[in-house]
Coordinates of C-alpha atoms in Angstrom, one line a residue:
Chain A
M1 CA -0.2 -0.2 0.2
K2 CA 1.0 3.2 -0.6
K3 CA 2.0 5.8 2.2
H4 CA 0.9 9.1 2.4
R5 CA 2.0 11.9 4.4
I6 CA 1.7 15.9 5.1
K7 CA 4.5 17.8 5.8
T8 CA 5.2 21.4 6.5
S9 CA 8.5 23.1 6.8
N10 CA 8.9 26.7 8.4
L11 CA 5.3 27.7 7.3
T12 CA 3.7 30.8 8.4
V13 CA -0.1 31.3 7.8
G14 CA -2.0 34.4 8.4
Y15 CA -3.7 37.1 6.1
H16 CA -3.0 40.0 3.9
N17 CA -4.1 43.2 4.9
N18 CA -3.7 46.0 3.0
N19 CA -0.3 44.3 1.6
E20 CA 0.8 44.0 5.4
E21 CA 1.3 40.6 6.2
L22 CA -0.7 39.4 9.5
K23 CA 1.2 36.4 10.8
I24 CA -1.2 34.2 12.7
L25 CA 1.7 31.1 13.6
S26 CA 4.9 30.5 12.3
A27 CA 7.6 28.3 12.6
I28 CA 5.1 25.3 11.8
N29 CA 7.1 22.0 11.4
F30 CA 5.3 18.7 11.4
E31 CA 5.2 15.9 9.4
L32 CA 2.1 13.4 9.8
K33 CA 3.2 10.0 7.6
N34 CA 1.7 7.2 9.4
N35 CA -2.3 6.7 9.2
G36 CA -3.4 8.0 12.6
L37 CA -5.4 10.3 14.3
Y38 CA -4.0 13.7 14.7
A39 CA -5.3 16.5 17.3
L40 CA -4.8 20.1 16.5
I41 CA -5.6 21.9 19.9
G42 CA -5.3 25.1 21.3
K43 CA -7.5 27.8 22.4
N44 CA -10.1 30.0 20.6
G45 CA -8.7 32.4 18.5
T46 CA -5.3 31.0 17.7
G47 CA -5.4 30.1 14.2
K48 CA -6.4 27.0 14.5
S49 CA -8.7 27.0 11.0
T50 CA -6.5 29.2 9.7
L51 CA -3.6 26.5 9.6
L52 CA -6.3 23.6 8.4
R53 CA -7.6 26.1 6.0
T54 CA -4.1 26.3 4.1
L55 CA -3.2 23.0 4.7
C56 CA -6.2 22.1 2.1
G57 CA -5.0 24.9 0.1
L58 CA -8.2 27.0 0.4
Q59 CA -6.1 30.0 1.5
T60 CA -2.2 30.4 0.6
A61 CA 0.8 30.5 2.9
L62 CA 2.7 33.6 3.7
S63 CA 5.7 31.3 3.6
G64 CA 7.0 28.3 3.7
T65 CA 6.1 25.2 2.3
I66 CA 3.3 22.2 2.7
V67 CA 4.4 18.9 1.1
I68 CA 1.6 16.5 0.4
D69 CA 2.6 12.9 -0.6
D70 CA 5.9 13.9 -2.7
K71 CA 5.2 17.1 -4.1
T72 CA 4.3 20.5 -3.0
A73 CA 0.7 21.4 -2.1
T74 CA 0.8 24.5 -4.2
S75 CA 1.7 22.1 -7.7
Y76 CA -1.5 20.2 -6.8
N77 CA -4.3 21.4 -9.3
A78 CA -7.9 21.8 -7.3
L79 CA -9.1 18.1 -9.0
A80 CA -5.5 16.3 -7.6
L81 CA -5.8 17.6 -4.0
A82 CA -9.5 16.7 -3.6
K83 CA -8.4 13.2 -4.5
K84 CA -5.6 13.6 -1.7
I85 CA -7.4 15.7 0.9
S86 CA -11.3 15.7 2.0
Y87 CA -12.1 19.3 4.4
V88 CA -15.0 19.7 6.6
S89 CA -15.1 23.2 8.3
T90 CA -17.4 25.1 10.6
E91 CA -18.8 27.2 8.1
R92 CA -22.5 27.2 7.3
I93 CA -23.5 26.3 3.9
P94 CA -26.5 28.1 1.8
A95 CA -29.9 26.4 2.0
S96 CA -31.0 24.7 -0.7
N97 CA -33.0 21.8 -2.0
L98 CA -30.1 19.1 -1.9
S99 CA -31.0 16.1 -0.4
V100 CA -28.7 14.4 2.1
F101 CA -28.0 11.7 -0.4
E102 CA -27.4 14.3 -2.8
L103 CA -25.0 16.3 -0.6
V104 CA -23.1 12.9 0.5
A105 CA -22.9 12.1 -3.2
L106 CA -21.0 15.4 -4.0
G107 CA -18.1 13.7 -2.4
R108 CA -17.9 11.3 -5.5
Q109 CA -17.5 14.8 -7.8
P110 CA -13.8 14.1 -8.3
Y111 CA -14.2 10.7 -9.5
S112 CA -17.4 11.1 -11.5
N113 CA -18.0 11.8 -15.1
W114 CA -18.3 15.5 -16.7
F115 CA -21.8 15.2 -16.3
G116 CA -21.8 14.0 -12.4
K117 CA -23.2 10.4 -13.3
Y118 CA -22.6 8.5 -10.6
K119 CA -21.5 4.6 -11.1
K120 CA -22.9 1.9 -8.7
E121 CA -19.4 1.8 -7.2
D122 CA -19.9 5.4 -6.0
I123 CA -23.2 4.7 -4.8
S124 CA -22.3 1.8 -2.4
I125 CA -19.5 4.4 -0.7
I126 CA -21.9 7.1 -0.5
N127 CA -24.0 4.4 1.0
T128 CA -21.7 3.0 3.4
A129 CA -20.5 7.1 4.4
L130 CA -24.0 7.5 5.5
E131 CA -23.9 3.8 7.4
Q132 CA -20.9 4.9 9.2
T133 CA -22.0 8.3 10.5
N134 CA -25.3 6.8 11.5
T135 CA -27.5 9.0 9.0
L136 CA -28.4 6.3 6.4
H137 CA -32.0 7.1 7.4
L138 CA -32.0 10.7 6.6
S139 CA -31.1 9.8 3.0
N140 CA -34.4 11.8 1.4
H141 CA -34.5 14.5 3.9
K142 CA -33.4 17.9 2.6
I143 CA -30.8 19.4 4.4
Q144 CA -32.4 22.4 5.0
T145 CA -34.7 20.2 7.6
L146 CA -31.6 19.1 9.7
S147 CA -30.3 20.0 13.1
D148 CA -27.2 21.4 13.2
G149 CA -25.8 17.8 14.6
Q150 CA -27.2 15.8 12.0
L151 CA -25.9 18.3 9.6
Q152 CA -22.3 17.7 10.9
K153 CA -22.7 14.3 10.6
V154 CA -23.9 14.4 7.1
M155 CA -21.3 16.7 6.3
L156 CA -18.4 14.1 7.5
A157 CA -19.9 11.5 5.6
R158 CA -19.8 13.5 2.5
A159 CA -15.9 13.7 3.7
L160 CA -15.8 10.1 3.6
A161 CA -17.5 9.6 0.7
Q162 CA -14.6 11.5 -1.0
D163 CA -12.2 8.5 0.1
T164 CA -9.3 10.4 0.5
P165 CA -6.2 9.1 2.2
I166 CA -6.2 12.7 4.3
I167 CA -9.0 13.9 5.7
I168 CA -9.0 17.8 7.9
L169 CA -11.9 18.3 10.2
D170 CA -12.1 21.7 11.7
E171 CA -14.0 20.8 14.9
P172 CA -16.1 18.0 14.0
T173 CA -18.0 17.5 17.1
T174 CA -19.1 20.8 18.2
H175 CA -23.0 20.4 17.6
L176 CA -22.9 16.9 18.3
D177 CA -24.5 15.5 21.6
M178 CA -22.5 13.2 24.1
E179 CA -23.1 10.0 22.9
N180 CA -22.6 11.0 19.2
S181 CA -19.8 12.7 20.0
V182 CA -18.3 9.5 21.4
A183 CA -19.4 7.8 18.3
I184 CA -18.4 10.1 15.9
L185 CA -14.7 9.9 17.4
L186 CA -14.4 6.6 18.0
L187 CA -15.5 6.2 14.2
L188 CA -12.7 8.3 13.1
K189 CA -9.9 6.8 15.5
T190 CA -11.2 3.4 13.4
L191 CA -11.1 4.7 10.3
S192 CA -7.3 6.1 11.0
Q193 CA -5.9 3.1 10.7
H194 CA -5.9 3.7 7.3
K195 CA -6.0 7.0 6.5
I196 CA -4.4 10.0 8.2
I197 CA -7.1 12.1 10.0
L198 CA -6.3 15.8 11.2
L199 CA -8.5 17.2 13.4
S200 CA -9.3 20.2 15.7
T201 CA -11.2 20.2 18.7
H202 CA -11.8 21.7 21.8
K203 CA -13.0 18.5 23.5
I204 CA -9.8 17.8 24.8
N205 CA -10.4 15.4 27.5
E206 CA -12.3 13.1 25.0
I207 CA -9.6 13.5 22.4
I208 CA -6.5 13.4 24.7
P209 CA -7.2 9.1 24.9
L210 CA -7.6 8.7 21.2
A211 CA -5.0 10.8 19.4
T212 CA -1.6 9.3 17.9
V213 CA 0.0 12.5 18.0
L214 CA -1.3 16.0 19.6
L215 CA -0.8 19.2 17.9
L216 CA -0.5 22.4 20.5
V217 CA -1.1 25.7 19.2
K218 CA 1.3 27.7 21.9
N219 CA 2.6 31.4 21.5
N220 CA 2.2 31.5 18.2
T221 CA 3.7 28.3 16.9
L222 CA 3.0 25.0 16.9
I223 CA 4.6 21.9 18.7
S224 CA 3.6 17.9 18.3
G225 CA 4.7 15.3 19.9
K226 CA 2.8 12.2 21.2
L227 CA 1.2 12.6 24.8
S228 CA 3.8 10.5 26.8
D229 CA 6.2 13.3 25.5
L230 CA 7.7 15.5 28.3
G231 CA 7.6 18.5 25.8
I232 CA 3.7 17.6 25.0
Q233 CA 3.1 17.2 29.0
N234 CA 4.7 20.5 29.7
A235 CA 2.9 22.2 27.3
L236 CA -0.6 20.6 27.9
K237 CA 0.1 21.8 31.9
T238 CA 0.1 25.6 30.6
L239 CA -2.0 25.3 27.8
F240 CA -4.7 27.2 29.7
L241 CA -4.4 29.8 32.4
D242 CA -3.9 28.0 35.7
E243 CA -6.2 29.7 38.0
I244 CA -8.9 27.9 36.0
L245 CA -7.8 24.7 34.9
N246 CA -5.4 22.7 35.4
F247 CA -3.7 19.4 34.0
D248 CA -3.6 16.2 35.9
T249 CA -0.6 14.1 34.6
K250 CA -1.8 10.9 36.7
T251 CA -4.8 10.5 34.7
Q252 CA -4.3 12.8 31.9
L253 CA -7.3 15.0 31.8
F254 CA -8.1 18.8 32.5
Y255 CA -9.8 19.6 36.0
V256 CA -11.6 22.9 36.8
K257 CA -9.5 24.4 39.5
N258 CA -10.9 23.6 43.4
N259 CA -13.7 22.4 41.7
K260 CA -15.2 25.6 40.9
L261 CA -18.0 24.6 38.9
R262 CA -19.3 22.4 42.0
P263 CA -21.6 23.7 44.2
Q264 CA -19.3 24.7 47.3
K265 CA -20.7 23.5 50.4
Chain B
M1 CA -35.4 6.9 -6.3
P2 CA -37.6 5.0 -9.0
K3 CA -40.9 6.9 -7.9
Q4 CA -39.1 10.2 -8.1
A5 CA -37.3 9.4 -11.1
I6 CA -41.2 8.6 -12.9
K7 CA -42.6 11.9 -11.3
H8 CA -39.7 13.9 -12.9
K9 CA -40.1 12.1 -16.6
S10 CA -43.8 12.9 -16.1
Y11 CA -43.2 16.4 -15.4
F12 CA -40.7 17.3 -18.0
L13 CA -43.4 15.6 -20.5
A14 CA -45.7 17.7 -19.4
L15 CA -43.1 20.8 -19.8
L16 CA -42.3 20.2 -23.0
L17 CA -46.3 19.6 -24.0
L18 CA -46.8 22.9 -22.8
V19 CA -44.1 24.5 -24.7
F20 CA -46.0 23.1 -27.8
V21 CA -49.2 24.5 -26.8
G22 CA -47.7 27.5 -26.0
F23 CA -45.7 27.6 -29.3
I24 CA -49.4 26.6 -31.3
M25 CA -50.8 29.7 -29.7
N26 CA -48.6 32.1 -29.4
I27 CA -48.4 31.7 -33.3
S28 CA -52.1 31.4 -33.9
L29 CA -53.1 33.8 -31.3
G30 CA -52.5 37.8 -32.6
S31 CA -54.5 41.0 -34.0
E32 CA -55.6 38.1 -36.3
H33 CA -56.9 35.4 -35.8
I34 CA -55.5 32.1 -37.3
T35 CA -56.9 28.9 -37.2
F36 CA -54.9 25.6 -36.3
K37 CA -55.9 24.5 -39.7
Q38 CA -54.6 27.0 -41.6
L39 CA -51.4 27.1 -39.3
L40 CA -50.9 23.8 -40.7
A41 CA -51.3 24.4 -44.5
V42 CA -48.6 27.0 -44.3
I43 CA -46.2 24.7 -42.3
T44 CA -47.0 21.8 -44.5
N45 CA -46.5 23.9 -47.4
N46 CA -49.8 23.2 -48.6
K47 CA -50.7 24.8 -52.2
L48 CA -54.1 25.8 -50.8
A49 CA -52.9 28.2 -48.4
D50 CA -53.5 31.6 -48.2
Q51 CA -50.1 34.1 -49.2
T52 CA -51.0 36.7 -47.1
W53 CA -51.1 34.2 -44.0
R54 CA -47.7 32.6 -45.4
Y55 CA -46.2 35.8 -45.2
I56 CA -47.1 36.9 -41.8
I57 CA -46.6 33.1 -40.2
L58 CA -43.1 32.7 -41.9
N59 CA -41.8 35.8 -41.3
Y60 CA -43.6 37.4 -38.5
R61 CA -44.9 34.7 -36.2
I62 CA -42.8 32.0 -36.1
P63 CA -39.8 34.0 -35.6
K64 CA -41.7 36.0 -33.0
A65 CA -43.0 32.7 -30.9
I66 CA -38.8 31.3 -31.4
T67 CA -37.6 34.3 -29.9
A68 CA -39.8 34.3 -27.2
I69 CA -38.8 30.5 -26.8
L70 CA -34.8 31.8 -26.6
A71 CA -35.4 34.6 -24.5
G72 CA -37.4 32.6 -21.9
A73 CA -34.9 29.6 -21.8
G74 CA -31.8 31.7 -22.2
L75 CA -33.0 34.5 -19.2
S76 CA -33.8 31.7 -16.8
I77 CA -30.5 30.3 -17.6
S78 CA -28.8 33.3 -16.9
G79 CA -30.6 33.8 -13.6
L80 CA -29.9 30.0 -12.1
L81 CA -26.2 30.7 -12.9
M82 CA -26.6 34.1 -11.2
Q83 CA -28.2 32.9 -8.1
T84 CA -26.0 29.6 -7.5
L85 CA -22.5 31.6 -8.0
F86 CA -23.8 34.0 -5.9
R87 CA -25.4 31.5 -3.6
N88 CA -28.4 34.2 -3.4
P89 CA -31.6 33.8 -4.4
L90 CA -32.2 37.3 -5.0
A91 CA -29.8 37.2 -7.7
G92 CA -31.1 37.4 -11.6
P93 CA -29.5 37.7 -15.1
Y94 CA -28.9 41.4 -14.8
V95 CA -27.2 41.9 -11.4
L96 CA -24.1 42.0 -13.0
G97 CA -25.1 45.0 -14.5
I98 CA -25.1 43.7 -18.4
S99 CA -28.6 45.2 -19.0
S100 CA -27.5 48.4 -17.6
G101 CA -24.9 48.4 -20.3
A102 CA -26.9 48.0 -22.9
S103 CA -29.7 50.6 -22.1
L104 CA -26.4 52.7 -22.2
G105 CA -25.4 52.0 -25.2
V106 CA -29.2 52.5 -26.6
A107 CA -29.2 55.8 -24.6
L108 CA -26.1 57.0 -26.0
L109 CA -27.1 56.4 -29.5
V110 CA -30.9 56.9 -29.2
L111 CA -30.6 60.2 -26.6
G112 CA -27.2 61.1 -27.2
A113 CA -27.4 62.2 -31.0
S114 CA -27.9 65.6 -30.3
F115 CA -26.2 65.5 -26.8
F116 CA -22.8 65.0 -28.8
G117 CA -24.0 66.9 -31.8
F118 CA -24.5 64.4 -34.6
Q119 CA -27.1 63.5 -36.7
S120 CA -28.8 60.0 -36.8
T121 CA -31.5 58.5 -38.2
V122 CA -32.2 55.8 -35.7
S123 CA -35.5 54.3 -36.9
N124 CA -32.8 51.6 -37.7
S125 CA -33.4 48.7 -35.6
F126 CA -30.3 47.3 -36.7
S127 CA -28.0 50.1 -35.1
I128 CA -29.7 49.6 -31.8
I129 CA -29.0 46.1 -31.5
I130 CA -25.1 47.0 -32.1
A131 CA -25.5 49.5 -29.7
A132 CA -26.8 47.5 -26.9
S133 CA -24.7 44.8 -27.5
L134 CA -21.4 47.0 -27.2
G135 CA -22.7 48.3 -23.8
S136 CA -23.3 44.9 -22.3
F137 CA -19.7 43.7 -24.0
L138 CA -18.3 46.7 -22.2
V139 CA -19.7 46.1 -19.3
L140 CA -19.3 42.3 -19.4
L141 CA -15.4 43.2 -20.3
A142 CA -15.0 45.3 -17.2
V143 CA -16.9 42.8 -14.6
V144 CA -15.0 39.9 -16.2
L145 CA -11.7 41.9 -15.4
I146 CA -12.7 42.9 -12.2
A147 CA -13.7 39.4 -10.9
H148 CA -10.1 37.9 -12.4
K149 CA -8.9 40.5 -9.6
M150 CA -11.3 39.8 -6.6
Q151 CA -11.4 37.0 -4.2
N152 CA -14.0 37.5 -3.0
T153 CA -17.4 36.6 -5.2
M154 CA -19.8 38.7 -3.3
A155 CA -17.8 42.0 -3.9
I156 CA -18.2 40.8 -7.6
L157 CA -22.5 41.2 -7.0
I158 CA -21.8 44.9 -5.5
V159 CA -19.6 45.8 -8.3
G160 CA -22.3 45.0 -11.1
L161 CA -24.8 46.9 -8.7
M162 CA -22.9 49.6 -8.4
F163 CA -22.2 49.7 -12.3
G164 CA -26.1 49.3 -12.9
S165 CA -26.6 52.9 -10.8
L166 CA -23.4 54.3 -12.5
T167 CA -25.3 53.8 -15.9
S168 CA -29.0 54.6 -15.1
A169 CA -27.3 58.1 -13.9
I170 CA -25.6 58.5 -17.0
V171 CA -29.0 57.9 -19.1
S172 CA -30.8 59.9 -16.4
I173 CA -27.9 63.0 -17.5
L174 CA -28.6 61.9 -21.1
A175 CA -32.3 61.9 -20.5
Y176 CA -32.7 65.2 -19.0
F177 CA -31.1 67.1 -22.6
S178 CA -33.2 64.6 -25.1
S179 CA -36.4 65.5 -27.0
A180 CA -39.7 63.7 -26.3
E181 CA -39.6 62.1 -29.3
Q182 CA -36.1 60.8 -28.5
L183 CA -37.2 59.9 -24.8
Q184 CA -40.1 58.1 -26.2
Q185 CA -38.0 56.3 -28.6
F186 CA -35.8 55.1 -25.7
I187 CA -38.7 54.2 -23.2
F188 CA -40.5 52.2 -26.2
W189 CA -36.7 49.9 -26.2
S190 CA -36.7 49.4 -22.9
F191 CA -40.3 47.7 -22.8
G192 CA -39.0 45.0 -24.7
S193 CA -40.0 43.5 -27.8
I194 CA -39.5 40.5 -29.5
G195 CA -41.4 40.9 -32.6
N196 CA -39.1 42.5 -34.7
L197 CA -36.3 39.9 -35.3
S198 CA -35.7 38.7 -38.5
W199 CA -34.4 35.0 -39.6
Q200 CA -30.5 36.1 -39.8
E201 CA -30.8 38.1 -36.3
L202 CA -32.7 34.9 -35.0
G203 CA -29.6 33.0 -36.3
L204 CA -27.0 35.1 -34.7
L205 CA -29.2 35.1 -31.3
S206 CA -29.9 31.4 -30.9
L207 CA -25.9 30.7 -31.7
F208 CA -25.0 33.0 -28.6
I209 CA -27.2 31.0 -26.6
S210 CA -25.9 27.6 -28.0
I211 CA -22.5 28.7 -27.1
S212 CA -23.8 30.0 -23.4
F213 CA -26.0 26.6 -22.9
G214 CA -22.9 24.5 -23.6
L215 CA -20.6 26.1 -21.1
V216 CA -23.0 25.6 -19.0
L217 CA -23.4 22.2 -19.2
V218 CA -19.4 21.3 -19.7
N219 CA -20.0 23.1 -15.9
I220 CA -22.7 21.3 -14.6
K221 CA -21.2 19.3 -12.0
N222 CA -19.0 22.4 -10.8
L223 CA -22.2 24.2 -10.7
N224 CA -23.6 21.5 -8.0
S225 CA -20.6 21.6 -5.8
L226 CA -20.8 25.5 -5.7
L227 CA -24.2 25.0 -4.1
L228 CA -22.1 24.2 -0.6
G229 CA -20.1 27.7 -1.0
E230 CA -16.9 28.0 -2.5
N231 CA -14.6 26.7 0.0
Y232 CA -16.5 23.2 -0.2
A233 CA -16.6 23.3 -4.3
Q234 CA -12.9 23.8 -4.2
S235 CA -12.1 21.2 -1.7
L236 CA -14.4 19.1 -4.4
G237 CA -12.0 19.9 -6.9
V238 CA -13.7 22.8 -8.5
N239 CA -11.0 25.6 -10.2
I240 CA -13.2 28.7 -8.6
K241 CA -11.6 31.2 -10.5
K242 CA -12.0 29.3 -13.8
T243 CA -15.5 28.6 -13.0
R244 CA -16.3 31.7 -11.8
I245 CA -15.3 33.8 -15.2
I246 CA -16.8 31.0 -16.9
I247 CA -20.4 31.6 -15.7
I248 CA -19.9 35.6 -15.9
L249 CA -19.1 35.0 -19.4
A250 CA -22.4 32.3 -20.3
T251 CA -24.3 34.7 -17.9
S252 CA -23.3 37.6 -20.0
L253 CA -23.7 36.3 -23.2
L254 CA -26.9 35.1 -22.4
A255 CA -28.1 38.5 -20.5
G256 CA -26.6 40.5 -22.9
S257 CA -27.3 39.4 -26.5
I258 CA -31.2 38.8 -25.3
T259 CA -30.8 42.4 -24.0
A260 CA -29.5 43.5 -27.3
F261 CA -32.1 42.1 -29.5
V262 CA -35.5 41.8 -27.6
G263 CA -34.6 44.6 -24.6
P264 CA -34.5 44.1 -21.1
I265 CA -36.9 41.4 -20.1
A266 CA -37.9 41.9 -16.2
F267 CA -38.8 39.0 -13.9
V268 CA -38.2 36.1 -16.1
G269 CA -34.7 35.2 -15.0
L270 CA -35.0 35.7 -11.0
A271 CA -38.2 33.7 -10.8
V272 CA -38.3 30.6 -13.3
P273 CA -35.4 29.2 -11.4
H274 CA -37.5 29.5 -8.2
I275 CA -40.7 28.2 -9.6
S276 CA -38.5 25.4 -11.1
R277 CA -37.3 24.3 -8.0
L278 CA -40.4 24.6 -6.2
L279 CA -42.0 22.3 -8.6
F280 CA -39.3 19.8 -8.5
K281 CA -38.0 20.5 -5.0
R282 CA -34.4 19.8 -6.2
S283 CA -31.4 22.0 -6.5
S284 CA -29.2 19.7 -8.8
H285 CA -28.4 21.4 -11.7
Q286 CA -28.7 18.6 -14.4
I287 CA -32.5 19.3 -13.3
I288 CA -33.1 22.6 -12.2
S289 CA -31.8 23.7 -15.3
V290 CA -33.6 21.7 -18.0
A291 CA -36.4 22.7 -15.6
S292 CA -35.7 26.6 -16.0
L293 CA -35.5 26.2 -19.7
L294 CA -38.8 25.0 -20.5
I295 CA -40.9 26.6 -17.9
G296 CA -39.0 29.9 -19.1
A297 CA -39.9 29.3 -22.8
I298 CA -43.3 28.5 -21.7
V299 CA -43.6 31.5 -19.7
M300 CA -42.1 33.7 -22.6
L301 CA -44.8 32.2 -25.0
F302 CA -47.8 33.3 -22.4
A303 CA -46.6 36.2 -21.8
D304 CA -45.9 37.3 -25.5
T305 CA -49.8 36.1 -26.4
V306 CA -51.4 37.6 -23.7
A307 CA -49.0 41.0 -24.6
Q308 CA -50.5 40.7 -28.2
L309 CA -54.0 41.2 -26.8
P310 CA -55.4 38.8 -29.2
T311 CA -58.1 40.0 -31.6
S312 CA -57.1 43.6 -31.0
E313 CA -54.8 46.1 -33.1
Y314 CA -53.1 46.7 -29.4
T315 CA -49.6 45.4 -28.1
L316 CA -48.7 45.7 -24.7
P317 CA -44.9 46.0 -23.2
I318 CA -43.8 42.5 -23.2
N319 CA -41.4 44.1 -19.8
A320 CA -44.7 44.9 -18.1
V321 CA -46.2 41.6 -18.7
T322 CA -44.2 39.2 -17.6
T323 CA -44.3 40.8 -14.3
L324 CA -47.7 41.7 -13.9
F325 CA -48.4 37.8 -14.1
G326 CA -45.0 36.6 -12.5
A327 CA -44.7 38.7 -9.8
P328 CA -48.2 37.8 -8.0
L329 CA -47.3 34.0 -9.2
V330 CA -44.0 34.0 -7.2
V331 CA -45.4 35.6 -3.9
F332 CA -48.2 32.9 -4.5
L333 CA -45.7 30.0 -4.6
L334 CA -43.7 31.2 -1.6
V335 CA -46.4 31.8 0.7
K336 CA -47.7 28.5 -0.1
Y337 CA -44.3 26.1 0.3
K338 CA -43.0 29.3 3.0
K339 CA -39.1 29.1 1.7
I340 CA -36.8 30.2 -0.4
S341 CA -33.4 28.7 -1.5
I342 CA -30.8 28.0 -4.1

């Protein structure tokens, strides 16, 4: 089986603002070369989504390079990239009459002919994606009628239908209830045996035991490593304000300091 | 979903039938009523056919009915393209300022003649067509150039609106300095008229429309991806910049050529895609574009039949008729289905 990878060298992401560069994250160096679940964590507004969008080619990097498999990301055209990376963002999609099935089927666009006709094989891939995300029963529903949580699962199904070696997900469990959230994370864990899955999330306690490697956004850069790494342990300890959240190295969980959220005796 | 497929097929057949009925009705009803028998005699080249009828049918009524079909279908498709590109249900063929460009061209020709001090005899409809084409082409050129520079699609929408305002301001100034006679001629053009096209002009119009439909056809997949927004479309393999330019080009060709030949036709391009979506309850362009094409043709055929005020000598402005009947219909559909989408 062919090995895939996504690698950044000295990457800087951010925006252009009136010819001025607004750097959000700099000196980003990591390589995801083995299949697995990679969790991108960090505080609000630190540039996680910007980084993910840049990796997907939806935004140009300010400097540095991204290599996907054996070529730089910029040397791929949109279609070739769509066969390597699928992506789910937190962005709302416009209201339309698309059914859930049609929406998930759009994931097969990179493989269908010029008219967008789906083969038998495509249909079965679409149905598998619907089954995996537990949304098969919604097939004929219009996407306009779905709840935020249902839509999130359906958008994930669309990414699965795209059947790419790399999947990038921006907060894929935000709108999900506890049960669905765990179910989706377990599904992603299973799928990550055969894919590189990079996701950002704020549900840190849930993702820590599942993630193969953690990527932490801190001080405008990124550090990555296994949970057992000393550097990662230290970074986790100082990720949030000490006054509010503490990381417990024994249980590997974050706790609210002094149980402040519990009623005081 | 075979049940749904059967439903769609029967809808399409019914729409095709309505196009045919509308076509026959449009030809036979007018200031003089032509019976189906006489019509058949002319079409089948029967020697018994009355020569006057023959002349009217072949050189006036059939070209007019074909113009109605082309204009209705073309405007509806261009409206659909704009609604999908801007993911805005209020977009129509004229949001890019195409019709404003055309009307500026015509205004410069008709109203500007005295303003710029040249004597013109603009009774010639062909010079109006050329002026309108040049006007819409210049606006098209400006929009494509700007679209190429812009990252943001919504900004193009605003640029189009600004072009529209700018040109109507110039038209107002020209109008202010014009004679009543010139003003009347300009206003008559802005009423829209589908009855003055020769077979040659019709051929030219069909050429432009065929090219645009070809562009739509090869981009049908990309249009569907665009329903999810530009970021998702790109992550599904759509080259956004290229697709955007092609969609703008197709829309401009459609709206520009139709406006040049028949004047600005309101309402059809905006409303027909909505009627199609409400009828089929789908958004896939493979279905909605064909539906819009057929429904657009039907709407124009019927609107023109009404505008002719059968058996009377008067003809209403087609632009007013399409809106008069169409606007309440869309309001009714919206109230009934309570939603609007792309």
